[in-house]
Coordinates of C-alpha atoms and ligand atoms in Angstrom, one line a residue:
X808 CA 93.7 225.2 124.4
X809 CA 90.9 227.7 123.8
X810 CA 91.7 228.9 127.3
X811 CA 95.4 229.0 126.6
X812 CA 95.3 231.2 123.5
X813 CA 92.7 233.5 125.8
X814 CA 94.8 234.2 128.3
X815 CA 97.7 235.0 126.5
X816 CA 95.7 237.2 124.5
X817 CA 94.6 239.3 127.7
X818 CA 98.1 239.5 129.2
X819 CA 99.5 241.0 125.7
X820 CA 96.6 243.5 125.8
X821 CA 97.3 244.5 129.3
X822 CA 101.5 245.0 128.8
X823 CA 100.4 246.9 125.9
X824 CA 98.1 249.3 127.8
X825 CA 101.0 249.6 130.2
X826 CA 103.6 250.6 128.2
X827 CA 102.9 253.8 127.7
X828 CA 102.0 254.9 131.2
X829 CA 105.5 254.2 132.3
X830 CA 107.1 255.8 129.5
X831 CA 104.8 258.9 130.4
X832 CA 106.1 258.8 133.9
X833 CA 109.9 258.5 133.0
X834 CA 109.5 261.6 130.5
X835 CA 107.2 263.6 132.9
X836 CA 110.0 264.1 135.6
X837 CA 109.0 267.9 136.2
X838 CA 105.8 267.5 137.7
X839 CA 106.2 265.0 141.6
X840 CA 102.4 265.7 142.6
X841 CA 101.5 265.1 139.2
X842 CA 103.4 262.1 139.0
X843 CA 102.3 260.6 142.4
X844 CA 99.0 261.5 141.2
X845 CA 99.7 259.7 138.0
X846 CA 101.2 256.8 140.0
X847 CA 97.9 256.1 142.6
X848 CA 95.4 257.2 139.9
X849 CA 95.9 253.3 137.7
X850 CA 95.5 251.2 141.3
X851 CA 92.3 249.9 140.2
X852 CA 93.7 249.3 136.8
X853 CA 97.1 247.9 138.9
X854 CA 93.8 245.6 140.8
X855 CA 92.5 244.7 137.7
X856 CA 95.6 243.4 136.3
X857 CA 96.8 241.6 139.1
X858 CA 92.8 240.0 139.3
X859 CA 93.7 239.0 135.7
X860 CA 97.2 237.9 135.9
X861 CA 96.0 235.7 139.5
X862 CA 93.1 234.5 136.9
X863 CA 95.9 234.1 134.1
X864 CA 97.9 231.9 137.1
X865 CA 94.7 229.9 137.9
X866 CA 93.6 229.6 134.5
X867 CA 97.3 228.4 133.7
X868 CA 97.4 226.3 136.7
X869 CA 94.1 224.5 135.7
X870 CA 95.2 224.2 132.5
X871 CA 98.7 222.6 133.3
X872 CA 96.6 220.4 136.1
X873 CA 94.0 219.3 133.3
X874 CA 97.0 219.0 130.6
X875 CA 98.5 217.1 133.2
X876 CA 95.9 214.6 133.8
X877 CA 95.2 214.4 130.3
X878 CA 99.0 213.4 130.0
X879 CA 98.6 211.0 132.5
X880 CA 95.9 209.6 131.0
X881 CA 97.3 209.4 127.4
X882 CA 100.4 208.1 129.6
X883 CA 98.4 205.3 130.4
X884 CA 96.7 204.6 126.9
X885 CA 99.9 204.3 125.8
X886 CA 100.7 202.1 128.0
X887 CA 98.3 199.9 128.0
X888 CA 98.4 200.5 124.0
X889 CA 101.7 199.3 124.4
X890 CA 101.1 196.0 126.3
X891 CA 98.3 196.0 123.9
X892 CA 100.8 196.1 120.9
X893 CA 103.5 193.7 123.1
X894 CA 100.7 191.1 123.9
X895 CA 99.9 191.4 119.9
X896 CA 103.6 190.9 119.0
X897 CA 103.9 187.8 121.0
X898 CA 100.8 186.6 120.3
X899 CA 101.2 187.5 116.4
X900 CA 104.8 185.3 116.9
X901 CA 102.8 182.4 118.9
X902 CA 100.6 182.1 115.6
X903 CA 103.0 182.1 113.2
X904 CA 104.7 179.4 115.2
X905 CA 101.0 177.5 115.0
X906 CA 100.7 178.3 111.8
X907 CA 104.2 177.3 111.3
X908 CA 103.6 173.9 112.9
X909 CA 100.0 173.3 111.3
X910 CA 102.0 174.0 108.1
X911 CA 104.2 170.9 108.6
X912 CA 101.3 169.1 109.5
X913 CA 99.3 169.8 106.7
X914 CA 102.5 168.8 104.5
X915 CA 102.4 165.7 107.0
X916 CA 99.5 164.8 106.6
X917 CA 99.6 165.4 102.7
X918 CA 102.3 163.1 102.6
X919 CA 100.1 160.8 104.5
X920 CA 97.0 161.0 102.0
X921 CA 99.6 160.5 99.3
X922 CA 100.7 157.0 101.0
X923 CA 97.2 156.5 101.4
X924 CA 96.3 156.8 98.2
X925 CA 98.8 154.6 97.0
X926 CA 97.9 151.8 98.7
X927 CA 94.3 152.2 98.3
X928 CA 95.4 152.1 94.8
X929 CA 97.1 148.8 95.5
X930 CA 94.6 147.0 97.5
X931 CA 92.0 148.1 94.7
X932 CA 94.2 146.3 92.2
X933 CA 94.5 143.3 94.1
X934 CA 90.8 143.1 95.1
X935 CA 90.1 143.7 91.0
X936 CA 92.4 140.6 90.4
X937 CA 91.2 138.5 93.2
X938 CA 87.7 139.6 91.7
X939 CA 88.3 138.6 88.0
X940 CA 90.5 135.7 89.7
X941 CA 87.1 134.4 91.4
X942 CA 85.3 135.2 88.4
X943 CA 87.7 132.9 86.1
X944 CA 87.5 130.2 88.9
X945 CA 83.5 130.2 89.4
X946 CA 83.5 130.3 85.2
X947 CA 85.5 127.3 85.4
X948 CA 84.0 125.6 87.8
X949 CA 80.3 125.8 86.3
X950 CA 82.0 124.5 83.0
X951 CA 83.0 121.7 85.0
X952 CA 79.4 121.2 86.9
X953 CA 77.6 121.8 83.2
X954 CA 79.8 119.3 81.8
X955 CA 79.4 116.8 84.5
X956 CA 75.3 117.3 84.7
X957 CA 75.3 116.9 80.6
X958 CA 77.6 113.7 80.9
X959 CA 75.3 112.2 83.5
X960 CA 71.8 113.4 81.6
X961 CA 73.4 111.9 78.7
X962 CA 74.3 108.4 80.4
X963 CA 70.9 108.6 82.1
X964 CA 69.0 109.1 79.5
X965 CA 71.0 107.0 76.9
X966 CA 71.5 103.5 78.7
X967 CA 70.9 103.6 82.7
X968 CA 69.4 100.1 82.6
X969 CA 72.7 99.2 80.4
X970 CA 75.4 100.4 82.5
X971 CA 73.9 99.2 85.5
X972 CA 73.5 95.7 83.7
X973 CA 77.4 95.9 82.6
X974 CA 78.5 97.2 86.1
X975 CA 77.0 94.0 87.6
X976 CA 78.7 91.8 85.0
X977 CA 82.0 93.4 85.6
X978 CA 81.3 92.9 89.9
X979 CA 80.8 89.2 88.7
X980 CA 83.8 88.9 86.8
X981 CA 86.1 90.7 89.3
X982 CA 84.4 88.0 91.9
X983 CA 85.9 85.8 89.8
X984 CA 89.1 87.1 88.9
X985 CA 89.4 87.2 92.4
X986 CA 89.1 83.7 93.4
X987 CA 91.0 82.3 90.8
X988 CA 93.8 85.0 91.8
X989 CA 93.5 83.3 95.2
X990 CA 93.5 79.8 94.5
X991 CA 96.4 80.4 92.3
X992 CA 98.3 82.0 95.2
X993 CA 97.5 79.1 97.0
X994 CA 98.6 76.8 94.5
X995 CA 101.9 78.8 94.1
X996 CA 102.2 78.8 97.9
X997 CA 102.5 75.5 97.9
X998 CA 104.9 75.0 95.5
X999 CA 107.0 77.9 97.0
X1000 CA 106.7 74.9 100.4
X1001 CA 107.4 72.2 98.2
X1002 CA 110.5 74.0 96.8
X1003 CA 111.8 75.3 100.0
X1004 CA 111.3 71.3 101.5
X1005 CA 113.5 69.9 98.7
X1006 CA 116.0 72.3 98.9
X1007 CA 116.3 71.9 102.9
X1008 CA 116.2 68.1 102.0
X1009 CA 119.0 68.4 99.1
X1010 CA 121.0 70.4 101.8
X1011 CA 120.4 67.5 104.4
X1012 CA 120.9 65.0 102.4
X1013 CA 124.3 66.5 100.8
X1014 CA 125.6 66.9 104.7
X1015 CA 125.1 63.7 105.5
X1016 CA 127.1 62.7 102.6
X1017 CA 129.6 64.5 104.0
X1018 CA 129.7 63.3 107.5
X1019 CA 127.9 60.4 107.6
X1020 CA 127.6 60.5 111.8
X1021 CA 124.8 59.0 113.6
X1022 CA 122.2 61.6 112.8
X1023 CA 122.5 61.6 108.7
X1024 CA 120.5 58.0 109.4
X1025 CA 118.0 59.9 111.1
X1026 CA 118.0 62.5 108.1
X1027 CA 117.6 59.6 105.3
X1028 CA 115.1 57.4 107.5
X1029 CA 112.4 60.6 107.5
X1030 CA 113.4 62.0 104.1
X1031 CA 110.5 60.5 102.3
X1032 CA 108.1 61.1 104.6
X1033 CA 108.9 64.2 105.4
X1034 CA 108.6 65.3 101.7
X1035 CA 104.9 63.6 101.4
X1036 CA 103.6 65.1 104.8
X1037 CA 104.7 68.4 103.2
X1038 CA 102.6 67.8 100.4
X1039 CA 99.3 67.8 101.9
X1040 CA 100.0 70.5 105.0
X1041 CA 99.0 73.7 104.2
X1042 CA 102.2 76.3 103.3
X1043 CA 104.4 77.5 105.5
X1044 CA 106.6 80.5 105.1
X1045 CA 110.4 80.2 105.4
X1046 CA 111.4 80.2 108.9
X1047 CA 114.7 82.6 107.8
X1048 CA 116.7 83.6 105.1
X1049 CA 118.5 80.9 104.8
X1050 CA 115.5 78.8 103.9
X1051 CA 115.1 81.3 101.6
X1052 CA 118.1 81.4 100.0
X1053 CA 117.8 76.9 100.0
X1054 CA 114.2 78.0 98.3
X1055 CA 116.4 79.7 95.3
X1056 CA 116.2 83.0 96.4
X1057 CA 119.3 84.7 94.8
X1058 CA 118.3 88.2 95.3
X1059 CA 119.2 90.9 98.7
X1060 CA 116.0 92.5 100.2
X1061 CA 113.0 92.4 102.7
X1062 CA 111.0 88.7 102.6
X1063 CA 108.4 87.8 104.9
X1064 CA 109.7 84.7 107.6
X1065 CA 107.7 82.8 109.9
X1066 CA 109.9 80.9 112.5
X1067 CA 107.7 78.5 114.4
X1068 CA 105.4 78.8 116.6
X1069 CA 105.4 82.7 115.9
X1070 CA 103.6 85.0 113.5
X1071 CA 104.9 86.3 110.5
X1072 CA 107.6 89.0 109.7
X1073 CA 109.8 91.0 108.0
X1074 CA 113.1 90.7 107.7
X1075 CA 116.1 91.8 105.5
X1076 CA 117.9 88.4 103.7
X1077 CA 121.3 89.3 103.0
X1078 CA 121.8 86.2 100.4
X1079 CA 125.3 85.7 99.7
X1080 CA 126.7 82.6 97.8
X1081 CA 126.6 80.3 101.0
X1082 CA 123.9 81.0 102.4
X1083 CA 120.9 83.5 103.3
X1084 CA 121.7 85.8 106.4
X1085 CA 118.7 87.9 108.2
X1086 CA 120.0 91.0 109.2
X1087 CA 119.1 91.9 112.9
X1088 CA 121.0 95.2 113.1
X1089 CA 122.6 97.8 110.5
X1090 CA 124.5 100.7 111.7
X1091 CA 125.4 102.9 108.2
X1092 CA 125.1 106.4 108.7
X1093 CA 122.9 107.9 112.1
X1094 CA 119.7 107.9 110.6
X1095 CA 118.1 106.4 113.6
X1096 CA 118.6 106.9 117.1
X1097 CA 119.7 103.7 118.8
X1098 CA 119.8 105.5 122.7
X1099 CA 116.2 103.6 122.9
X1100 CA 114.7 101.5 126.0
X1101 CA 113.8 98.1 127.0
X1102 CA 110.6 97.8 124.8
X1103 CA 111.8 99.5 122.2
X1104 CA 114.8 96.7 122.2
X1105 CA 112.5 93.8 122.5
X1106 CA 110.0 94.7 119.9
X1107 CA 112.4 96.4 117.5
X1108 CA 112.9 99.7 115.8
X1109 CA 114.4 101.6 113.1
X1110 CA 113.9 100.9 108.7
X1111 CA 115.0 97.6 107.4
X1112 CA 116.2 98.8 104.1
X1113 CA 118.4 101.3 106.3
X1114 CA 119.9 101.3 110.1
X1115 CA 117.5 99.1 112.2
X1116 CA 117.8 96.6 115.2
X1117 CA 115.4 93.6 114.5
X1118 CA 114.4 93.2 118.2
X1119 CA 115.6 90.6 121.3
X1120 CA 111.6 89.1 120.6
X1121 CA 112.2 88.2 116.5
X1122 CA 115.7 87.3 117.2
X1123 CA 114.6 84.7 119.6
X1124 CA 112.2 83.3 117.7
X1125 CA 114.3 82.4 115.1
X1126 CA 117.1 80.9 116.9
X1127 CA 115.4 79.9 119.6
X1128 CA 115.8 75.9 118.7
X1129 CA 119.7 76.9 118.8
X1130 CA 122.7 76.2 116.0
X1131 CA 122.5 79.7 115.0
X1132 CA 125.7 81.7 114.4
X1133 CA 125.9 85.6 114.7
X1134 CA 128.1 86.9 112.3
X1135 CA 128.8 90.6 112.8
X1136 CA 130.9 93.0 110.0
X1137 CA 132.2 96.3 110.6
X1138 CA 134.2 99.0 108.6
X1139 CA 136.5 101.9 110.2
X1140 CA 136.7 105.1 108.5
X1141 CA 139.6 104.1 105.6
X1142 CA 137.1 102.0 104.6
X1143 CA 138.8 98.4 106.0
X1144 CA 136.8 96.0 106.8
X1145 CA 136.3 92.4 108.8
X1146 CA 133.7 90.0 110.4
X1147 CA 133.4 88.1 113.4
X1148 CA 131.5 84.8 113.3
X1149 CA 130.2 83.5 116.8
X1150 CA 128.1 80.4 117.2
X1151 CA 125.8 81.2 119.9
X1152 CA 122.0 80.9 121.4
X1153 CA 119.7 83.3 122.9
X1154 CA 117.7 82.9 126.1
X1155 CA 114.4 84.2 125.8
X1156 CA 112.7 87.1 128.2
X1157 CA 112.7 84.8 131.3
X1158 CA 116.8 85.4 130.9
X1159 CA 116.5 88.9 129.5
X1160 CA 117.8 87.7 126.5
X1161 CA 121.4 86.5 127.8
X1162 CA 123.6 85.5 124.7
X1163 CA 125.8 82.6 124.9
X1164 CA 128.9 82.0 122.9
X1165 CA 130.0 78.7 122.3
X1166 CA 133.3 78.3 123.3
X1167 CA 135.5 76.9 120.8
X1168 CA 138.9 76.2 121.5
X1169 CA 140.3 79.9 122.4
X1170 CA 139.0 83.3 121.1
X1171 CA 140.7 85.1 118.7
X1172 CA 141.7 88.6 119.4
X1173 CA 139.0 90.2 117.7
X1174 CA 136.2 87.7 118.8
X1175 CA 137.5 88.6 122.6
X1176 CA 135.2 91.7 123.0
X1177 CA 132.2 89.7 123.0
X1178 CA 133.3 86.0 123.4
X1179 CA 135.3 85.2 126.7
X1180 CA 131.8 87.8 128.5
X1181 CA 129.2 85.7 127.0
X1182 CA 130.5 82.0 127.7
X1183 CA 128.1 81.0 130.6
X1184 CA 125.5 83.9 129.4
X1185 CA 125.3 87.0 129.2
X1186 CA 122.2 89.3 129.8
X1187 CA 121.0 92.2 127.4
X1188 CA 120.6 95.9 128.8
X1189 CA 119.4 99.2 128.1
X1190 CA 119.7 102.1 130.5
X1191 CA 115.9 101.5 132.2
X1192 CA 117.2 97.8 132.8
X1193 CA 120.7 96.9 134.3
X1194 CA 121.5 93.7 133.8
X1195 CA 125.3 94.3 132.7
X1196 CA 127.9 92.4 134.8
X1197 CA 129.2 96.1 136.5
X1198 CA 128.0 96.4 140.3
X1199 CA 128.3 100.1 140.8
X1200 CA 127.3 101.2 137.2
X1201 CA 124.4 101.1 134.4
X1202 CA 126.4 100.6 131.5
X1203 CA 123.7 101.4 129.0
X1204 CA 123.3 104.9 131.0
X1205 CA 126.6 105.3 131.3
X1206 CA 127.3 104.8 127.6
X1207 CA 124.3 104.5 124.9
X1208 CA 121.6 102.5 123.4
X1209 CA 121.0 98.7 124.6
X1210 CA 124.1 96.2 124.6
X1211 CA 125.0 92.8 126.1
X1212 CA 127.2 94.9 128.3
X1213 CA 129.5 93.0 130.9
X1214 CA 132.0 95.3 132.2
X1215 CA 130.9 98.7 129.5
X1216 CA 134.3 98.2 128.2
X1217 CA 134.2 96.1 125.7
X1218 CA 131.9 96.5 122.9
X1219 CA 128.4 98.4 122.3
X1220 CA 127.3 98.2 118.6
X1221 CA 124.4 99.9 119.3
X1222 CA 126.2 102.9 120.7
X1223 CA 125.5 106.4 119.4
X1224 CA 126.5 107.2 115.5
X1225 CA 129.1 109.7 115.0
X1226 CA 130.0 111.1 111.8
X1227 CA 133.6 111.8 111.0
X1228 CA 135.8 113.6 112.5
X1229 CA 134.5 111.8 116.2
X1230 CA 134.2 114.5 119.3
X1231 CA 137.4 115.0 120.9
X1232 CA 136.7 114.7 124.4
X1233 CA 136.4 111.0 125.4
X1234 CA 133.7 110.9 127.7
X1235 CA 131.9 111.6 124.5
X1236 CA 133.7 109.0 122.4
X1237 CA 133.1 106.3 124.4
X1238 CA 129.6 106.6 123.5
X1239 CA 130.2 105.6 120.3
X1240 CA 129.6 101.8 118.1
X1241 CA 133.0 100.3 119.5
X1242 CA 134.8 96.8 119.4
X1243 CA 137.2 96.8 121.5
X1244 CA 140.0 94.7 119.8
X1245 CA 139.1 95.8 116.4
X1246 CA 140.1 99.8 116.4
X1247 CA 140.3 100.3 120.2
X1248 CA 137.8 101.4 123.0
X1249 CA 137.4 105.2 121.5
X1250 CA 137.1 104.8 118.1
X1251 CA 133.7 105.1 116.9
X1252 CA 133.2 103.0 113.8
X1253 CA 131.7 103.7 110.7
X1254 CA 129.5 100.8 109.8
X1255 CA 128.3 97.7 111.7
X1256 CA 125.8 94.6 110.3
X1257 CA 124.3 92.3 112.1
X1258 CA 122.9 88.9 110.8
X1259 CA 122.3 85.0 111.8
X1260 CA 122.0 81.8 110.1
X1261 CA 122.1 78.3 111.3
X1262 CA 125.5 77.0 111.8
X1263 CA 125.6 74.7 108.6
X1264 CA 126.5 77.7 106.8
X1265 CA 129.6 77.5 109.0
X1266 CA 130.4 74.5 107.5
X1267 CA 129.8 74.7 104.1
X1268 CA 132.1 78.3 104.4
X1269 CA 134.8 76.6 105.7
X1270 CA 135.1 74.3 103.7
Ligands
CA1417 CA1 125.3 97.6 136.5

């Protein structure tokens, strides 16, 4: 710039200077030689100038090169200034995104601590209750231990010697107490015999009355010493319920039975005014599955103060010396009612339990779903043992639970319970407790019982 203001300082001093030299030669027109002489005579001056004004243009040109370069240059700052200050912008608008974002996260994880907080509050409180809850237990429970150690001190201390001397007493009493508890169970045992023997005698005795056939000789002849062999023979329990009910029993329930030859049992005597029934099946509301198997059928299953089946082993023990009869009652879903009585015997396992019904005269209609089948025997199955009288099918498999199927059509008491309104389809109805000639093949009933007694019960119904 210094240079700048030079030169242009030199060429205004040099147009000055000139100025007048041409205005001298335009008003000095008269004199030519002078005038030539006045035009060579400033050549060196005309050489200096045009030295200068060739400086001035180089000057000039280094200056406009230099200015140049130092544009270029600034060009360039600028430039790069500018990326500088793009970079900045983006990078300024990338922080305040970060900054934006760390913001939420901050308020995120405020939020968070907050939470936190809280339930460290909570799980302090609980740990301070399950603290003082320890604290009231362990209280209590020392309590306890110093008043047990204080009780026992106190016994130790005051009569050891005493209670162990009145412990030993009371053992000798309770010895005691506890034979004379036995021998008077014995004692009542055998007047619970006795009692049972003159009852079955009375009941003889009162038969033969009636039909004095060849066999109420028999009766009288071994009445009397029947009675004294009683006497001295250890007890025996009733061999049903009907000797039971001969023994004064008056009242429903479970009694213990021993049949002979086996051990005892229980049963459930359903003592009417006849006679004393044992129950050996009650079907009453579904409470116990009935699809069982073989062993299940022999040994028994279910409760006997609700649904139960006895079992094809008890059963035959107790009418196994025959003149039993089965007297079965069911009830349909209006609540009617009826009973079939069936004089009958049971094989034992060697027969698989076949059932035979005496025949008396004809069957009625409603004993023909189990009668006319079981004349000459028929054998008891479940679905792991076909016996049933049906070539090509397992009956029990076929239907449900264990039956003395013949043809599977006739009857199944032990079929599966349903409740009220039955399924609709049939091959699920047939499944069902059924009797045949009572409400039809598909009408599952709503209660069945079960029960035996010997066949003088017949007779003293009948008549
Ligand atoms: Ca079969």
């Amino acid at each position: 710039m210094k240079t700048l203001a030079a030169l242009t300082l030199c060429l205004v001093v040099l147009m000055a200077t000139g100025f007048p030299f041409e205005r001298k030669g335009g008003s000095a027109s008269g004199g030519a030689a002078k005038e030539r002489r006045v035009q060579y005579a400033p050549w060196d001056e005309v050489n200096v100038i045009a030295h200068g004004l060739l400086q001035l243009g180089q000057g000039l040109k280094e200056h406009v090169d230099k200015t140049k370069a130092q544009m270029r240059d600034i060009s360039a700052t600028l430039k790069v200034f500018n990326r500088t200050v793009n970079e900045m912008g983006k990078e300024s608008q990338r922080l305040r995104v970060e900054g934006e974002a760390l913001k939420g996260r901050a308020r995120g994880l405020e939020d968070r601590e907050g939470q936190l907080l809280n339930v460290t509050a909570e799980l302090r409180e609980k740990a301070e209750e399950m603290q003082r809850e320890r604290k009231t237990m362990s209280e209590r429970m020392s309590r306890l231990e110093e008043r047990v150690n204080s009780m026992l001190q106190g016994a130790d201390a005051r009569n050891s010697s005493d209670a162990r001397n009145i412990q030993l007493m009371l053992e000798a009493q309770n010895r005691r107490i506890d034979d004379l508890m036995e021998r008077i169970g014995l004692q009542q045992e055998k007047l619970d015999k006795q009692n049972v023997r003159i009852r079955t005698l009375q009941s003889q005795i009162q038969q033969s009355r009636q039909r004095p056939s060849s066999r109420s000789s028999n009766t009288n002849g071994s009445e009397h010493s029947g009675v004294a062999e009683q006497r001295d023979s250890p007890f025996e329990m009733a061999s049903d319920c009907h000797e039971l009910f001969l023994s004064g029993e008056t009242t429903s329930g479970v009694y213990t039975i021993q049949p002979r030859n086996t051990k005892p049992f229980n049963v459930f005597c359903e003592i009417t005014a006849d006679g004393g029934w044992t129950v050996i099946q009650r079907r009453q509301d579904g409470s116990v599955d009935f699809d069982q198997l073989w062993q299940a059928y022999e040994k028994g299953f279910g409760s006997l103060n609700g649904e139960f089946w006895l079992g094809l082993e008890k059963i035959h023990s107790i009418v196994k010396d025959g003149g039993y009869i089965l007297n079965i009652k069911f009830s349909d879903w209006e609540d009617d009612t009826t009973s079939v009585r069936l004089p009958f015997q049971l094989g034992g396992e060697e027969t698989k339990y076949s059932i035979q019904v005496q025949e008396a005269g004809t069957f009625s209609t409603l004993e023909s779903s189990l009668g006319p089948d079981a004349t000459s025997g028929l054998s008891f199955s479940t679905s792991d043992q076909d016996n049933d009288q049906k070539n090509d099918t397992n009956c029990a498999k076929h239907l449900s639970g264990g039956w003395w199927f013949s043809n599977c059509g006739h009857s199944n008491l032990n079929g599966r319970y349903f409740q009220c309104p039955p399924p609709k389809q049939r091959h699920q109805r047939k499944q069902g407790i059924f009797w045949k000639s009572w409400r039809g093949r598909y009408y599952p009933l709503k209660s069945s019982v079960m029960m035996i007694a010997p066949a003088v019960i017949e007779t003293s119904h009948k008549e």
